[in-house]
CSV table of C-alpha atoms and ligand atoms in Angstrom, one decimal:
chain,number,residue,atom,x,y,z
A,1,UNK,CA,-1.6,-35.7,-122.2
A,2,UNK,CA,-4.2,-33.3,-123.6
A,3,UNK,CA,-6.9,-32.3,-121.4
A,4,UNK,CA,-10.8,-30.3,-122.0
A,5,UNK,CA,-11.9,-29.0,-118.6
A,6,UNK,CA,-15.2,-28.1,-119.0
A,7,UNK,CA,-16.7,-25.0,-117.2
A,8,UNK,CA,-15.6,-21.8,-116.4
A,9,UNK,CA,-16.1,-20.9,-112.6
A,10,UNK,CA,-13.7,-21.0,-109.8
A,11,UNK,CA,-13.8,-24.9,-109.5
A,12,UNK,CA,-12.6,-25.5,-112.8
A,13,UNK,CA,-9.9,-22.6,-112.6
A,14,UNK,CA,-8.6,-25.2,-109.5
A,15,UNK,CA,-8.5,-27.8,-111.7
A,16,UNK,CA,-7.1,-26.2,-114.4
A,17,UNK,CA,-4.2,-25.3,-112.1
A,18,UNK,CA,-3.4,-28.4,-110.5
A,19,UNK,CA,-3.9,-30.4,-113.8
A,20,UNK,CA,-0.9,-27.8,-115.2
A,21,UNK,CA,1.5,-29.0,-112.6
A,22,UNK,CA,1.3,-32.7,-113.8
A,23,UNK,CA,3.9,-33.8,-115.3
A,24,UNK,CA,2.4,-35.1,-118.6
A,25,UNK,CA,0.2,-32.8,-119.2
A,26,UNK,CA,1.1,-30.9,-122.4
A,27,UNK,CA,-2.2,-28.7,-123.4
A,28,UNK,CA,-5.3,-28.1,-122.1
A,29,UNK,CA,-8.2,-26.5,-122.9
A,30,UNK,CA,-11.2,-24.9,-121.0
A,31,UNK,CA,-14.9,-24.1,-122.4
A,32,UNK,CA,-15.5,-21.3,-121.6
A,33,UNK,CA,-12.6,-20.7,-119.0
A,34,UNK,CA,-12.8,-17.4,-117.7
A,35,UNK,CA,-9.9,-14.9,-117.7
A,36,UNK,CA,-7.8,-16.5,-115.3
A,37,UNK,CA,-7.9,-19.6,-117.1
A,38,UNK,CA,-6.8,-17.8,-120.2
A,39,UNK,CA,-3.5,-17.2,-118.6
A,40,UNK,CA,-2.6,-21.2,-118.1
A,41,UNK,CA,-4.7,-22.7,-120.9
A,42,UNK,CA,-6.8,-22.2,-124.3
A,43,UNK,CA,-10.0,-20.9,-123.3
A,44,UNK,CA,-12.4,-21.9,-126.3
A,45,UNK,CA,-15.9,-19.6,-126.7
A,46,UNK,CA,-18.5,-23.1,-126.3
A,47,UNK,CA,-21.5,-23.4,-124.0
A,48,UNK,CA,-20.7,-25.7,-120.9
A,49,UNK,CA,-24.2,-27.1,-120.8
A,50,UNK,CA,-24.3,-27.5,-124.7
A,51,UNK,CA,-23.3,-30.8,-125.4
A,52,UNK,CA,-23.4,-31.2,-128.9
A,53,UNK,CA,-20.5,-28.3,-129.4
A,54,UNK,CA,-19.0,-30.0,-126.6
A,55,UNK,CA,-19.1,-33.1,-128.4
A,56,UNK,CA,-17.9,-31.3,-132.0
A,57,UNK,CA,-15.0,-29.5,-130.5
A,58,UNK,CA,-13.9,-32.8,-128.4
A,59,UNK,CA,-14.1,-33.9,-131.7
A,60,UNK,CA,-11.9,-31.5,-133.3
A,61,UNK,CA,-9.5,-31.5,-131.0
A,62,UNK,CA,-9.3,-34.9,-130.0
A,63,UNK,CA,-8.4,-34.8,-126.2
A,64,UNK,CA,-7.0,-37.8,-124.1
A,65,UNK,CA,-8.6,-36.8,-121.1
A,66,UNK,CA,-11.8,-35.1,-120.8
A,67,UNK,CA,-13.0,-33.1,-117.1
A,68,UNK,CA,-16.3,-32.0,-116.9
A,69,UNK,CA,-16.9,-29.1,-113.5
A,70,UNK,CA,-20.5,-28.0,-113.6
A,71,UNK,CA,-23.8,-30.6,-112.9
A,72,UNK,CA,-25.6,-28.8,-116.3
A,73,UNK,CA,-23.2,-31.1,-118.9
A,74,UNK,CA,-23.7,-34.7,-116.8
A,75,UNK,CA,-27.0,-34.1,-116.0
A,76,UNK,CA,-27.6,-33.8,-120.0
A,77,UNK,CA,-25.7,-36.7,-121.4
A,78,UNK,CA,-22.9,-35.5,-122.1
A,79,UNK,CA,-20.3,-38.4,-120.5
A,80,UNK,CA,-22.8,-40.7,-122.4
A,81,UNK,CA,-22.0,-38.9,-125.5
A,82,UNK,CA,-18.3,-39.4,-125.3
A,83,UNK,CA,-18.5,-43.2,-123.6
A,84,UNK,CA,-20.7,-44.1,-126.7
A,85,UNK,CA,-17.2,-42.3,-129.0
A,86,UNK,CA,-14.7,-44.3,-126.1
A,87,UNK,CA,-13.2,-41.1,-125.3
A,88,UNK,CA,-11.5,-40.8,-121.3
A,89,UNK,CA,-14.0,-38.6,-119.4
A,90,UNK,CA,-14.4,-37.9,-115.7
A,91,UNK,CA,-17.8,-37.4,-114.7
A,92,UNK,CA,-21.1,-39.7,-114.2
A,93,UNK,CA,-23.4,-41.0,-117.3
A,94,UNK,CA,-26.8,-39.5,-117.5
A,95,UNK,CA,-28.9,-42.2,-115.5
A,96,UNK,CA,-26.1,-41.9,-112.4
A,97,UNK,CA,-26.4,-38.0,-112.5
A,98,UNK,CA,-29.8,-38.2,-111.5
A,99,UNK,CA,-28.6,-38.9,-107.8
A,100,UNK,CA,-28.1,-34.8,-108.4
A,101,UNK,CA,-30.5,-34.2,-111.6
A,102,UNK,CA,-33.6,-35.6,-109.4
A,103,UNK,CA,-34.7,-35.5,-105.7
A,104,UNK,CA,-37.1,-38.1,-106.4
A,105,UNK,CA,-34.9,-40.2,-107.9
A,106,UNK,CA,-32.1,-39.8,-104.9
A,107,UNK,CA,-34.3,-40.3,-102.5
A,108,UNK,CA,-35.9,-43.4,-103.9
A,109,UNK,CA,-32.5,-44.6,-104.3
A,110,UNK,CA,-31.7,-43.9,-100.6
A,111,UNK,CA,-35.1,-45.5,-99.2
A,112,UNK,CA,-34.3,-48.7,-101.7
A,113,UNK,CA,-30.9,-48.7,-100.2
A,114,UNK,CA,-31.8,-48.2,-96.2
A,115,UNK,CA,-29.6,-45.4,-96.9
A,116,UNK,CA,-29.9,-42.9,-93.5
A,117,UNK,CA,-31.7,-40.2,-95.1
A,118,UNK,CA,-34.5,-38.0,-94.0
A,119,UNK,CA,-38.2,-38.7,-94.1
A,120,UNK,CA,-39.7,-37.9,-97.3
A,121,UNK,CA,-43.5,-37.2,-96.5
A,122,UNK,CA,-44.6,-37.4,-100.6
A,123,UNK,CA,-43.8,-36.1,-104.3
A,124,UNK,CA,-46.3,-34.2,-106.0
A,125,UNK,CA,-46.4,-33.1,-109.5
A,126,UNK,CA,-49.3,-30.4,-109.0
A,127,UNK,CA,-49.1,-27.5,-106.9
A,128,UNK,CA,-52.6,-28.8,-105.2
A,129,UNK,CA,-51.6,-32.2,-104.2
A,130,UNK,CA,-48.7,-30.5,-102.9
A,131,UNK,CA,-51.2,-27.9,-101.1
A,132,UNK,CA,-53.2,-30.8,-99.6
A,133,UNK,CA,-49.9,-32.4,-98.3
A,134,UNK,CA,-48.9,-29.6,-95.7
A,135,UNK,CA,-52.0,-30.5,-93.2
A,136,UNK,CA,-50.5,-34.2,-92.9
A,137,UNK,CA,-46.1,-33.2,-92.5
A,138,UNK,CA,-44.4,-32.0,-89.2
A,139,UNK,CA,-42.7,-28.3,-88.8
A,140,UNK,CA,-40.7,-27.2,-90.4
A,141,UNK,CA,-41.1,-29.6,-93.8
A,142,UNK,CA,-38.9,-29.1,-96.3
A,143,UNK,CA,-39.8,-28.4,-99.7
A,144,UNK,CA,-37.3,-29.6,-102.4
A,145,UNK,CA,-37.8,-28.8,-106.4
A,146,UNK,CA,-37.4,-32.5,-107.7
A,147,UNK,CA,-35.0,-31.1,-111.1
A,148,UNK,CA,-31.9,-28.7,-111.2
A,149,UNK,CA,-32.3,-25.2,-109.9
A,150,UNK,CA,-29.2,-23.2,-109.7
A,151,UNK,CA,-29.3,-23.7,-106.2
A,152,UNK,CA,-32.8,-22.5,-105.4
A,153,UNK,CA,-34.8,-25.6,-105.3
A,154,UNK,CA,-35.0,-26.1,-101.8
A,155,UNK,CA,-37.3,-24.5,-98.9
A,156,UNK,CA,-36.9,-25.2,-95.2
A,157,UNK,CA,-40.2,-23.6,-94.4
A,158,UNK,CA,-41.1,-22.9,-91.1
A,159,UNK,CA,-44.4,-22.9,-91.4
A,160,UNK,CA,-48.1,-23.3,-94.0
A,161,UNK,CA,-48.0,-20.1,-95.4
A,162,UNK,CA,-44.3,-19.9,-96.4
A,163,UNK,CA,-44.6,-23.4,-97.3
A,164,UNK,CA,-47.8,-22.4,-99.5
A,165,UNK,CA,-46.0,-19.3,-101.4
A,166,UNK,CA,-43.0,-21.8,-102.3
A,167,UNK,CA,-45.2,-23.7,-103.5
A,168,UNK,CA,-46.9,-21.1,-105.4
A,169,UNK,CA,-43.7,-19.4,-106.3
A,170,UNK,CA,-42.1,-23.1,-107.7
A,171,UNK,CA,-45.6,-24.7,-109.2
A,172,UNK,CA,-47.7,-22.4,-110.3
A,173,UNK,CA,-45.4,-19.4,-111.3
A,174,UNK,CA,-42.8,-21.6,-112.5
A,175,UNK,CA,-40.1,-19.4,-111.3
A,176,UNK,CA,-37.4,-22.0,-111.1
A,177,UNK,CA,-38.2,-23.3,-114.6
A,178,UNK,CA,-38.9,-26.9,-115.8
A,179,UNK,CA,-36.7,-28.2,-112.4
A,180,UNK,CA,-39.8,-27.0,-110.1
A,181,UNK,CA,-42.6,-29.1,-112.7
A,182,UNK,CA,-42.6,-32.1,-109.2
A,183,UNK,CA,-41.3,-31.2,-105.3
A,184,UNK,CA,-40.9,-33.5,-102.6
A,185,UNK,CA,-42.2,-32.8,-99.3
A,186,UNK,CA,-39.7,-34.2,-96.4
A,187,UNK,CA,-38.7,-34.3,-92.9
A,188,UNK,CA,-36.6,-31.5,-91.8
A,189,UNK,CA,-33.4,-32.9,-89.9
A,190,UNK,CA,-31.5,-30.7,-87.3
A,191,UNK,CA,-27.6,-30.8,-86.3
A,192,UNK,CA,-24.4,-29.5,-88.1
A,193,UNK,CA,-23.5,-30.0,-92.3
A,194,UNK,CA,-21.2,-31.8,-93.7
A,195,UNK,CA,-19.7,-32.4,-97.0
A,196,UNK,CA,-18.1,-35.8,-97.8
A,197,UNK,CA,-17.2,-36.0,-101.6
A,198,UNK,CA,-15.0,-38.8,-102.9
A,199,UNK,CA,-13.7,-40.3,-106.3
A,200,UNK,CA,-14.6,-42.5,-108.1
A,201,UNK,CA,-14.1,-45.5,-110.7
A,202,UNK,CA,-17.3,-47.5,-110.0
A,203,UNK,CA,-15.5,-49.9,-108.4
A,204,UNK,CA,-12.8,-48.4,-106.2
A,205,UNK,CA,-13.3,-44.9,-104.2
A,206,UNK,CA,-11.2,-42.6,-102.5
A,207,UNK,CA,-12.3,-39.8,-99.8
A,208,UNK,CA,-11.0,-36.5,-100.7
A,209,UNK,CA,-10.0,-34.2,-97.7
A,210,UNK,CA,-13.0,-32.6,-95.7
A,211,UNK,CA,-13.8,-29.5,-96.6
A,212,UNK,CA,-16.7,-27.0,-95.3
A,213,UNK,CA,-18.3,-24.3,-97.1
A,214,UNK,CA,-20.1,-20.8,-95.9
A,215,UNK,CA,-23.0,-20.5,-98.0
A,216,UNK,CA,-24.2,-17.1,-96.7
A,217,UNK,CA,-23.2,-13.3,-98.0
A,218,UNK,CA,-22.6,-11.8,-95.0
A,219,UNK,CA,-20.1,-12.5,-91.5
A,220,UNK,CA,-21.4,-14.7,-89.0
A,221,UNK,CA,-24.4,-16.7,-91.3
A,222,UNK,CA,-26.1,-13.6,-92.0
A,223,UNK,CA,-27.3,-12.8,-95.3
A,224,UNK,CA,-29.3,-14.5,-98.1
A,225,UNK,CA,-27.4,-17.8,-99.3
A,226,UNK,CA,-25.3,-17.9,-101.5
A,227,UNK,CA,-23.2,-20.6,-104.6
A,228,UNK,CA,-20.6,-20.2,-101.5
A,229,UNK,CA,-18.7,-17.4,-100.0
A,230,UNK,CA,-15.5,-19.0,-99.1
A,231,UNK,CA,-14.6,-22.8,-98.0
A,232,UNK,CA,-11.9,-24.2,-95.8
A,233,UNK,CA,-10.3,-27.8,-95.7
A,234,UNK,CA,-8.4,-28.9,-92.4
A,235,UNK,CA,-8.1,-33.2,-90.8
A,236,UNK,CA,-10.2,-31.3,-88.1
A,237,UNK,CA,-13.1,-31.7,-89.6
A,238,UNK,CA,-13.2,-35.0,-89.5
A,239,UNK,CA,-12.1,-36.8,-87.1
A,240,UNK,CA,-11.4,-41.0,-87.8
A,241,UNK,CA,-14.3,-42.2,-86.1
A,242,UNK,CA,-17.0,-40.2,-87.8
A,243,UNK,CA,-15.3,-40.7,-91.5
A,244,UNK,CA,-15.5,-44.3,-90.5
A,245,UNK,CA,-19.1,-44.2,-89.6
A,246,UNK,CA,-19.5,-41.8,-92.8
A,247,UNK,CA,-18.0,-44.7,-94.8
A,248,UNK,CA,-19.6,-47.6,-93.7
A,249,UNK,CA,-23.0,-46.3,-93.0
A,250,UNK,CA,-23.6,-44.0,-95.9
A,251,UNK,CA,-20.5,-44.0,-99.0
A,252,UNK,CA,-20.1,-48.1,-98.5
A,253,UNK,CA,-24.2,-48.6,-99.0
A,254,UNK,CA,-24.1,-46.0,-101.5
A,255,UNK,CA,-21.6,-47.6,-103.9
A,256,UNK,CA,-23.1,-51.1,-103.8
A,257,UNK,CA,-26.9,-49.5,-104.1
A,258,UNK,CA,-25.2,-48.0,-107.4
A,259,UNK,CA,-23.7,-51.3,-108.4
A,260,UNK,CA,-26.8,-53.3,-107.2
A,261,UNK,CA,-29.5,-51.1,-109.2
A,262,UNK,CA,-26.9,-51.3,-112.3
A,263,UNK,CA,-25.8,-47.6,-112.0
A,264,UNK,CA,-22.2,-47.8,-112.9
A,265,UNK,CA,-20.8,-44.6,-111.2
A,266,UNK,CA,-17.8,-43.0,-112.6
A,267,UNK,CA,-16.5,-39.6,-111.7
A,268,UNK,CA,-17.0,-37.2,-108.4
A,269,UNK,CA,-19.6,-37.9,-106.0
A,270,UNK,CA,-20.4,-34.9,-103.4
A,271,UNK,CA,-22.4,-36.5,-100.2
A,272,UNK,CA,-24.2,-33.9,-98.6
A,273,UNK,CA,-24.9,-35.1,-95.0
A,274,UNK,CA,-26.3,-33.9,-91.6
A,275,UNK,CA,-24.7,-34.7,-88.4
A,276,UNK,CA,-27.6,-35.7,-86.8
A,277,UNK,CA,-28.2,-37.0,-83.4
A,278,UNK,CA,-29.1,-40.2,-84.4
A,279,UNK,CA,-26.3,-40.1,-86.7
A,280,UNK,CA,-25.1,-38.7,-90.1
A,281,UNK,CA,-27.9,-38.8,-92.6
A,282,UNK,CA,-27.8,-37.7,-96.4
A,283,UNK,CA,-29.4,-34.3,-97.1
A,284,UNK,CA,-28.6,-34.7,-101.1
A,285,UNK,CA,-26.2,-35.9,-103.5
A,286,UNK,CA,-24.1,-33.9,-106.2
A,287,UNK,CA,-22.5,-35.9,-109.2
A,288,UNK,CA,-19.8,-33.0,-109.0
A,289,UNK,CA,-17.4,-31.3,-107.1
A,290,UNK,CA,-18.9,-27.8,-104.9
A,291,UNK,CA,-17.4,-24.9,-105.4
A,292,UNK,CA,-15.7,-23.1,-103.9
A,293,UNK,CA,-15.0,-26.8,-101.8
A,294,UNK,CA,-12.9,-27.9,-105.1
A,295,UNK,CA,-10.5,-24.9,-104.8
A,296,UNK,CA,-9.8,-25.4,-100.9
A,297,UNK,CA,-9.2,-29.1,-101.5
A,298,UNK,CA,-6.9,-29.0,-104.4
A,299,UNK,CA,-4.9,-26.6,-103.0
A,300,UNK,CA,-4.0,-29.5,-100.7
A,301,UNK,CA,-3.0,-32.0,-103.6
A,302,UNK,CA,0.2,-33.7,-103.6
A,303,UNK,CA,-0.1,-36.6,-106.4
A,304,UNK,CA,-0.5,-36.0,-110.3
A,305,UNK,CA,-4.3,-35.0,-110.5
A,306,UNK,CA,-3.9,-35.6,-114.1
A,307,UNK,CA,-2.6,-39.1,-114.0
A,308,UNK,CA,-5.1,-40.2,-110.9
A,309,UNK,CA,-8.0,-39.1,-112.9
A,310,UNK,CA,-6.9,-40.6,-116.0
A,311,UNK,CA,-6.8,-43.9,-114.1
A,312,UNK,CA,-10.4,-42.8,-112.9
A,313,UNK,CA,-11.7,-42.4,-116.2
A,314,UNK,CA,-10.5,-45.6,-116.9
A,315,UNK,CA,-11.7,-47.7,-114.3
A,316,UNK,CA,-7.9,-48.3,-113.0
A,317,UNK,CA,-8.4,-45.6,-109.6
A,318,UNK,CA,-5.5,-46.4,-107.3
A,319,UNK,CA,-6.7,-44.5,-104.1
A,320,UNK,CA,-3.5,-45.0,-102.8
A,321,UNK,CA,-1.7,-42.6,-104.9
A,322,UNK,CA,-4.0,-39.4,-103.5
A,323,UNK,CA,-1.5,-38.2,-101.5
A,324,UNK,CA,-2.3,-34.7,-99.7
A,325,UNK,CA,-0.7,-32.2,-98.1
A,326,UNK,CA,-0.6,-32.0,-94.1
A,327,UNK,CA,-2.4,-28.8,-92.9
A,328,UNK,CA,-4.7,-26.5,-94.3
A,329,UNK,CA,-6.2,-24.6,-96.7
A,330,UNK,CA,-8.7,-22.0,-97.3
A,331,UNK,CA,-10.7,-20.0,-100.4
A,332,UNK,CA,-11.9,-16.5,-99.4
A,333,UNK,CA,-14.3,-15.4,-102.3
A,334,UNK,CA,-14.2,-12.0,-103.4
A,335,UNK,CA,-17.8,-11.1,-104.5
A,336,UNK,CA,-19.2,-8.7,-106.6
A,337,UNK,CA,-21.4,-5.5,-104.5
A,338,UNK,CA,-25.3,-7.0,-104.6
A,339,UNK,CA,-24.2,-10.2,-104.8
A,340,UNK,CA,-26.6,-12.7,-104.5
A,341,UNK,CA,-29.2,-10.3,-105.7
A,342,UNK,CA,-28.4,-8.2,-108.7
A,343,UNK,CA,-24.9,-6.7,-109.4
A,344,UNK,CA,-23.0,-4.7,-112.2
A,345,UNK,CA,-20.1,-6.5,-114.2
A,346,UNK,CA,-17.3,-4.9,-116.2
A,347,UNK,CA,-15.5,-3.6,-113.0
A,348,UNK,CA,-11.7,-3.6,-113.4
A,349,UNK,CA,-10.0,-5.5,-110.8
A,350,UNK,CA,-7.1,-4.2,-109.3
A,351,UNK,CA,-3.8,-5.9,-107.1
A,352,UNK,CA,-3.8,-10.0,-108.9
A,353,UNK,CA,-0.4,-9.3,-109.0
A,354,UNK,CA,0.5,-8.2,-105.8
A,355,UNK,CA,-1.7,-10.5,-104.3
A,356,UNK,CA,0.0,-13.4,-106.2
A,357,UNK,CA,3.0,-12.8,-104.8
A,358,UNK,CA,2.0,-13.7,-101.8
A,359,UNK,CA,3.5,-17.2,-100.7
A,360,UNK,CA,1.7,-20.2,-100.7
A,361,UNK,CA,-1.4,-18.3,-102.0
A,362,UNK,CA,-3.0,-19.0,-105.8
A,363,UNK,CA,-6.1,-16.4,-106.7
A,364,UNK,CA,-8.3,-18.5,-108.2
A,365,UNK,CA,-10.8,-16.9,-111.2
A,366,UNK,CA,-14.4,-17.0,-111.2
A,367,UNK,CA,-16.6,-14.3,-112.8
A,368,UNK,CA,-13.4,-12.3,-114.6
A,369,UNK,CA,-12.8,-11.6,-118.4
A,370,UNK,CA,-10.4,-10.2,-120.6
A,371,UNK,CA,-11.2,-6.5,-121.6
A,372,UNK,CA,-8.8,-5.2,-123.4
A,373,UNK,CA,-5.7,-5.4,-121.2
A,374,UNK,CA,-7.5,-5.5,-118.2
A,375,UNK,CA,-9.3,-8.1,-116.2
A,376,UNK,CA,-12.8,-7.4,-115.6
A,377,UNK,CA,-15.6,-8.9,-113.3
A,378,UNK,CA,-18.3,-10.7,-114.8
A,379,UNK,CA,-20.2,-12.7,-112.8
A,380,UNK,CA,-21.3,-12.8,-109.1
A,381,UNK,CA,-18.8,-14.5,-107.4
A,382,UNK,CA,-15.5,-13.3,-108.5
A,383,UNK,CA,-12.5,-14.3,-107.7
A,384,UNK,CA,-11.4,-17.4,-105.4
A,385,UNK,CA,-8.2,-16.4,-103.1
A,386,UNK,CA,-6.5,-19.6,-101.5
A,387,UNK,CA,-3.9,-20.6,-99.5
A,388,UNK,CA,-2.1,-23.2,-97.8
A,389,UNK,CA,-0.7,-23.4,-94.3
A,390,UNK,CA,0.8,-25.5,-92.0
A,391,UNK,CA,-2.7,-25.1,-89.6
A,392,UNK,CA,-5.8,-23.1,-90.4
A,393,UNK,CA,-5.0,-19.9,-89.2
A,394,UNK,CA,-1.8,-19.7,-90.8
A,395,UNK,CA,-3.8,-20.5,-93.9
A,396,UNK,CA,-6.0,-18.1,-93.5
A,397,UNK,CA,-3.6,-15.2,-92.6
A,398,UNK,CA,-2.0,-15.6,-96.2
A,399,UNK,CA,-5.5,-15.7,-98.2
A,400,UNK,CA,-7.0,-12.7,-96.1
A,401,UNK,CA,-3.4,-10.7,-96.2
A,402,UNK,CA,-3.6,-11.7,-100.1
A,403,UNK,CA,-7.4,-10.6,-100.6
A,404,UNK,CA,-5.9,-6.9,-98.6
A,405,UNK,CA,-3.8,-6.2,-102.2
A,406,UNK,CA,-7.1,-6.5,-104.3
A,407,UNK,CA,-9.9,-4.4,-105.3
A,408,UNK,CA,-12.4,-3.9,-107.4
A,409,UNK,CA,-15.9,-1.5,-107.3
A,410,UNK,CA,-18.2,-2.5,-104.8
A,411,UNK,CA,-16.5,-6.0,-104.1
A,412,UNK,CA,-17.5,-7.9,-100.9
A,413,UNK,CA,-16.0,-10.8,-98.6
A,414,UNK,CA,-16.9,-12.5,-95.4
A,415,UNK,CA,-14.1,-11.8,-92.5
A,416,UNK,CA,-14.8,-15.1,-90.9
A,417,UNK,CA,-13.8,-17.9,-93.5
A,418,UNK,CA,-12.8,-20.9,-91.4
A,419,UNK,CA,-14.6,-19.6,-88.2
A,420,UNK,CA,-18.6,-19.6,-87.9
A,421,UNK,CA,-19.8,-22.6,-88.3
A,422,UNK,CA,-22.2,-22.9,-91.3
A,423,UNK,CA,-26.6,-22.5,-90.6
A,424,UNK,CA,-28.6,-22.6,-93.2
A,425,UNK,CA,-32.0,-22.5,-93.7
A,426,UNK,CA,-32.5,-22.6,-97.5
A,427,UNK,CA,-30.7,-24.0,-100.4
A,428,UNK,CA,-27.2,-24.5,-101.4
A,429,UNK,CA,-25.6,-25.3,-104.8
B,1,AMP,P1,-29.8,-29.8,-100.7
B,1,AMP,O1,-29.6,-29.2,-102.1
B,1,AMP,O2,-30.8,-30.9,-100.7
B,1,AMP,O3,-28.6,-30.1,-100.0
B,1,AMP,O4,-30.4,-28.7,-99.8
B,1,AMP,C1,-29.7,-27.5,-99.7
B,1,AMP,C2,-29.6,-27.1,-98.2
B,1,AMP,O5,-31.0,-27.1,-97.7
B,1,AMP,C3,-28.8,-28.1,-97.4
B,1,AMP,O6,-27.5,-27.7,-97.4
B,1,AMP,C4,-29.5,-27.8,-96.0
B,1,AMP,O7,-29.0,-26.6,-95.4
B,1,AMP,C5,-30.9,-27.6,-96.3
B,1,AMP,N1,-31.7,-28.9,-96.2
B,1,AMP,C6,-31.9,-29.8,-97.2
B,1,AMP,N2,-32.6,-30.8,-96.8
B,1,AMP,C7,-32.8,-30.6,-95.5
B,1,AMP,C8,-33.5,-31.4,-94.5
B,1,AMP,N3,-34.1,-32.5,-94.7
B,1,AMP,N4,-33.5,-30.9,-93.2
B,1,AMP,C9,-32.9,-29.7,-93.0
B,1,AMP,N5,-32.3,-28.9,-93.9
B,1,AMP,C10,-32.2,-29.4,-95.1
């Protein structure tokens, strides 16, 4: 099998991995890939969000499987792109992507659905209808940007002014581009995040293990927030009762809404949900896998990912083939100094090797290139190191005493991966 995983971040270096160690995979290639990437496959120089070279190179190379990482490339068309040429893809079409392309749109589809989900007080598509809105909602409202914003889109704000300069900030000074034109004003729900993300073929799913993430730069929550500073994946998360009530109050309702409204959905679905205290509810969808959740959770793989997403792409998903390791696992990420804010690239990294060596531990690439001989940073987060382990801490011991052997100008990592529990009061990716 030939294989195009699209995307070049940390996630797609997991699946680029894993996809390796199946046995009937014979190439594949990555656009862009990152330097990592470079080492186990053919990293070709095309934009991930660009689907027309997507579609030419696809084209060139004819793949038999196609992987798309990154929301940009679904929420554009591309899987409708290659449908419409039958080619094998793994990702939702362009009107199912909109459960993460629009707010609106999700949370219309949750209301239609009697989906649990939190109050939305209104949607407004000018910044003074949204202005006029804040003397009718409770505090703290949130504020969500109804399109794709890196991350940024969304505002827990505590009170009318901050929710005013959001506003502002979004509407009128367009600082999150075209994704802040409409917001959504809604209920702010309280209790602990979860992340429930599953496969699947439109018909059939299949859970994958939990996983949590730690969205903010700095030990014990502190810090702006963050793509993700490290995720961890352990049964503990989730114990049977709650994945049953997960499943048959939110993922079952969820997959016939889709099937009811005439959504066929095909690919990854990430279901971001709050544990509250009336139950879980659904913060937002993704149409993708999070990263860094993707690295800790295919570290734990023990099936052909290639074959059981070649079955997905197809509509054939036999859930009962995702076999995973017992355990744990966890993904430190190595970041680069000022990240989230601004930060310098170009900085040689130091110790991959010595860290690889390591047992049971893969350093995953993010934000690296080639220069010259040496691997460089490039981006903010940089480098993914993860590890299994019979239990969490063991896991953890190998990716900290691998993260130890590396090193690179200003680089920064949280010390308690696996330990705080997440609070956040602004947006995730
Ligand atoms: P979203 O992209 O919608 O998941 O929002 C990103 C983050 O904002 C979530 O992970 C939560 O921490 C927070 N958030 C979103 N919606 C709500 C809500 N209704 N109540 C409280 N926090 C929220």
């Amino acid at each position: 099998m030939k294989i195009l995983v699209i995307g070049g971040g940390g996630r797609e270096h997991a699946l680029v991995w894993k996809l390796g160690q199946s046995a009937g995979v014979e190439k594949i290639w990555c656009a862009p890939g990152n330097a990592g990437m470079a080492q186990e496959a053919e990293c070709v120089v095309v934009d991930a969000g660009g689907v027309t070279g997507l579609v030419a190179f696809a084209e060139k190379v004819k793949p038999d499987l196609t992987v798309v990482g990154p929301e940009l490339p679904l929420v554009n068309g591309l899987v409708d792109e290659f449908l419409a040429r039958k080619w094998a893809v793994v990702g939702p079409d362009k009107k199912a992507a909109q459960l993460e392309g629009s707010k609106i749109f999700a949370k219309e589809f949750l209301q239609r659905h009697n989906i649990p989900t939190a109050e939305m007080y209104g949607a407004h598509d000018s910044a003074g209808g949204a202005y006029g809105a804040l003397c009718a909602v409770d505090w703290p409202v949130v504020i969500k940007a109804d399109g794709l914003c890196a991350g940024k889109g969304v505002f827990v704000a505590p009170n009318p002014d901050a929710a005013t300069d959001f506003i502002e900030r979004v509407m009128e000074k367009n600082e999150l581009g075209d994704g802040g034109k409409r917001v959504m004003l809604e209920e702010a729900l309280e209790g602990e995040e979860l992340s429930f993300i599953l496969l699947t073929d439109g018909e059939r799913y299949a859970p994958l293990v939990p996983t949590r993430d730690h969205k903010r730069a700095f030990d014990n929550n502190q810090g702006p927030n963050t793509g993700g500073m490290g995720a961890y994946s352990s049964a503990q998360l989730l114990p049977a009762d709650l994945r049953d009530m997960i499943e048959k109050t939110i993922v079952e309702p969820t997959m016939n809404g889709l099937a009811a409204d005439g959504i066929p959905y095909q690919g990854f679905l990430y279901v971001g949900l709050m544990l509250t205290k009336d139950g879980p509810k659904v913060l937002e969808f993704n149409c993708r896998l999070g990263d860094p959740e993707t690295q800790a959770i295919l570290a734990r793989v023990d099936f052909d990912l290639a074959e059981v997403l070649a079955d997905a792409a197809g509509g054939k998903l036999k859930p009962e083939k995702m076999k995973w390791k017992g355990g744990a696992s966890a993904c430190v990420v190595l970041a680069s100094g000022g990240y989230p804010g601004k930060f310098d690239t170009g900085k040689e990294i130091l110790g991959l090797a010595d860290a690889a060596r390591v047992p049971d531990v893969k350093v995953l690439h993010a934000g690296t290139r080639l220069a010259g001989d040496l691997i460089v940073t490039s981006g903010g987060r940089v480098l993914g190191v993860t590890a299994t382990g019979d239990t969490l801490s063991a896991a953890l011991e190998k990716a900290y005493e691998a993260t130890g052997k590396i090193q690179f100008d200003g680089m920064h990592y949280r010390r308690d991966i696996g330990k705080a529990h997440q609070q956040s009061s602004a947006a995730g990716d």
